[in-house]
């Protein structure tokens, strides 16, 4: 996951570099007389990595626009907290200042996607971000066996 602007800029540069490398590799393989199937087999891992990198860049761009995935049963809460910080345009330093903690703590928490964080801490982070999180409870209906 891209967590800040410098990582985003590096990722965008890598997408361009990898795109060029893909094209060069494909041309080199064609020049060796390989079949389309052989070229595809050789290119698939490189293409997969390139696609994953592009998806990370697109995901960061969506976050900056304030577009979030749905949170179900609090799975992905840490990812959401990072996403909210990005969408708010705050750096890790900004968030640390709002929470009166060291920036290294925010960096460590985000690197671990806030794994094991208390609900009280979640509440403080949401307040610092100026975000109100609401929930919707949906009960599944279970059939009892006779």
CSV table of C-alpha atoms in Angstrom, one decimal:
chain,number,residue,atom,x,y,z
A,1,UNK,CA,0.0,0.0,0.0
A,2,UNK,CA,1.3,3.5,-0.9
A,3,UNK,CA,1.2,5.6,2.3
A,4,UNK,CA,2.5,9.0,1.3
A,5,UNK,CA,3.3,11.3,-1.6
A,6,UNK,CA,7.0,10.3,-1.9
A,7,UNK,CA,6.0,6.6,-2.2
A,8,UNK,CA,3.3,7.6,-4.7
A,9,UNK,CA,5.8,9.5,-6.9
A,10,UNK,CA,8.3,6.6,-6.8
A,11,UNK,CA,5.5,4.2,-7.7
A,12,UNK,CA,4.4,6.3,-10.7
A,13,UNK,CA,8.1,6.5,-11.9
A,14,UNK,CA,8.3,2.7,-11.5
A,15,UNK,CA,5.1,2.1,-13.5
A,16,UNK,CA,6.7,4.1,-16.4
A,17,UNK,CA,10.0,2.3,-16.1
A,18,UNK,CA,8.4,-1.1,-15.9
A,19,UNK,CA,6.2,-0.3,-18.9
A,20,UNK,CA,9.3,0.5,-20.9
A,21,UNK,CA,11.0,-2.7,-19.7
A,22,UNK,CA,8.0,-4.8,-20.6
A,23,UNK,CA,8.0,-3.4,-24.2
A,24,UNK,CA,11.8,-3.9,-24.5
A,25,UNK,CA,11.6,-7.4,-23.2
A,26,UNK,CA,8.7,-8.3,-25.5
A,27,UNK,CA,10.6,-6.9,-28.5
A,28,UNK,CA,13.8,-8.8,-27.5
A,29,UNK,CA,11.8,-12.1,-27.2
A,30,UNK,CA,10.1,-11.5,-30.6
A,31,UNK,CA,13.6,-10.9,-32.1
A,32,UNK,CA,14.7,-14.3,-30.8
A,33,UNK,CA,12.0,-15.9,-32.9
A,34,UNK,CA,9.8,-17.2,-29.9
A,35,UNK,CA,6.2,-18.0,-30.5
A,36,UNK,CA,3.4,-15.9,-29.2
A,37,UNK,CA,2.7,-18.5,-26.5
A,38,UNK,CA,6.3,-18.6,-25.4
A,39,UNK,CA,6.5,-14.8,-25.3
A,40,UNK,CA,3.3,-14.8,-23.2
A,41,UNK,CA,4.6,-17.4,-20.8
A,42,UNK,CA,7.9,-15.4,-20.4
A,43,UNK,CA,6.1,-12.1,-20.0
A,44,UNK,CA,3.3,-13.1,-17.6
A,45,UNK,CA,5.3,-12.6,-14.3
A,46,UNK,CA,6.6,-9.2,-15.5
A,47,UNK,CA,3.1,-8.1,-16.7
A,48,UNK,CA,1.6,-9.3,-13.4
A,49,UNK,CA,4.0,-7.2,-11.3
A,50,UNK,CA,3.4,-4.1,-13.6
A,51,UNK,CA,-0.4,-4.5,-13.2
A,52,UNK,CA,-0.1,-4.8,-9.4
A,53,UNK,CA,2.0,-1.6,-9.3
A,54,UNK,CA,-0.5,0.2,-11.5
A,55,UNK,CA,-3.4,-0.9,-9.2
A,56,UNK,CA,-1.5,0.4,-6.1
A,57,UNK,CA,-1.1,3.8,-7.9
A,58,UNK,CA,-4.8,3.9,-8.9
A,59,UNK,CA,-5.8,2.9,-5.3
A,60,UNK,CA,-3.8,5.8,-3.8
A,61,UNK,CA,-5.4,8.2,-6.4
A,62,UNK,CA,-8.9,7.0,-5.4
A,63,UNK,CA,-8.0,7.5,-1.7
A,64,UNK,CA,-6.9,11.1,-2.4
A,65,UNK,CA,-10.3,11.6,-4.0
A,66,UNK,CA,-12.0,10.3,-0.9
A,67,UNK,CA,-13.2,7.0,-2.4
A,68,UNK,CA,-13.2,4.2,0.1
A,69,UNK,CA,-14.1,0.5,0.1
A,70,UNK,CA,-16.8,-0.7,2.4
A,71,UNK,CA,-15.7,-1.9,5.8
A,72,UNK,CA,-17.3,-5.2,6.9
A,73,UNK,CA,-17.0,-6.5,10.5
A,74,UNK,CA,-14.1,-4.1,11.1
A,75,UNK,CA,-11.9,-6.1,8.7
A,76,UNK,CA,-9.6,-3.6,7.0
A,77,UNK,CA,-10.0,-1.0,9.8
A,78,UNK,CA,-6.3,-0.3,9.8
A,79,UNK,CA,-6.2,0.2,6.1
A,80,UNK,CA,-9.2,2.5,6.4
A,81,UNK,CA,-7.4,4.7,9.0
A,82,UNK,CA,-4.5,5.0,6.7
A,83,UNK,CA,-6.8,5.8,3.8
A,84,UNK,CA,-8.6,8.5,5.7
A,85,UNK,CA,-5.3,10.2,6.6
A,86,UNK,CA,-4.3,10.2,2.9
A,87,UNK,CA,-7.8,11.4,1.8
A,88,UNK,CA,-7.6,14.3,4.4
A,89,UNK,CA,-4.2,15.3,2.9
A,90,UNK,CA,-2.4,14.8,6.1
A,91,UNK,CA,1.1,13.5,6.5
A,92,UNK,CA,2.1,11.0,9.2
A,93,UNK,CA,3.8,14.0,10.9
A,94,UNK,CA,0.6,16.0,10.8
A,95,UNK,CA,-1.4,13.1,12.4
A,96,UNK,CA,1.3,12.5,15.0
A,97,UNK,CA,1.1,16.2,16.0
A,98,UNK,CA,-2.7,16.0,16.3
A,99,UNK,CA,-2.4,12.9,18.5
A,100,UNK,CA,0.5,14.4,20.5
A,101,UNK,CA,2.6,11.4,19.8
A,102,UNK,CA,5.9,10.8,17.9
A,103,UNK,CA,5.8,10.5,14.1
A,104,UNK,CA,7.7,7.2,14.4
A,105,UNK,CA,4.7,5.8,16.3
A,106,UNK,CA,2.3,6.7,13.5
A,107,UNK,CA,4.8,5.2,10.9
A,108,UNK,CA,5.1,2.0,12.9
A,109,UNK,CA,1.3,1.7,13.4
A,110,UNK,CA,0.6,2.3,9.7
A,111,UNK,CA,3.3,-0.2,8.6
A,112,UNK,CA,1.5,-2.8,10.7
A,113,UNK,CA,-1.9,-1.4,9.5
A,114,UNK,CA,-2.8,-0.7,13.1
A,115,UNK,CA,-2.9,-4.4,14.0
A,116,UNK,CA,-4.1,-4.9,17.6
A,117,UNK,CA,-5.1,-1.3,18.1
A,118,UNK,CA,-7.7,-0.6,20.8
A,119,UNK,CA,-11.1,0.9,19.9
A,120,UNK,CA,-10.3,3.9,22.2
A,121,UNK,CA,-7.2,4.6,20.0
A,122,UNK,CA,-9.3,4.2,16.9
A,123,UNK,CA,-11.7,6.8,18.3
A,124,UNK,CA,-8.9,9.2,19.0
A,125,UNK,CA,-7.5,8.8,15.5
A,126,UNK,CA,-10.9,9.4,13.9
A,127,UNK,CA,-11.4,12.5,16.0
A,128,UNK,CA,-7.9,13.8,15.0
A,129,UNK,CA,-8.8,13.2,11.4
A,130,UNK,CA,-12.2,14.9,11.8
A,131,UNK,CA,-14.0,11.8,10.7
A,132,UNK,CA,-17.2,10.4,12.0
A,133,UNK,CA,-17.5,6.6,11.4
A,134,UNK,CA,-21.1,5.2,11.4
A,135,UNK,CA,-22.1,1.6,11.3
A,136,UNK,CA,-25.0,-0.4,10.0
A,137,UNK,CA,-25.9,-3.6,11.7
A,138,UNK,CA,-27.4,-6.4,9.6
A,139,UNK,CA,-28.4,-9.6,11.2
A,140,UNK,CA,-28.2,-12.8,9.3
A,141,UNK,CA,-31.1,-15.2,9.7
A,142,UNK,CA,-30.1,-18.7,10.7
A,143,UNK,CA,-32.4,-21.7,10.3
A,144,UNK,CA,-32.4,-24.0,13.3
A,145,UNK,CA,-32.3,-27.7,12.5
A,146,UNK,CA,-35.0,-29.8,14.0
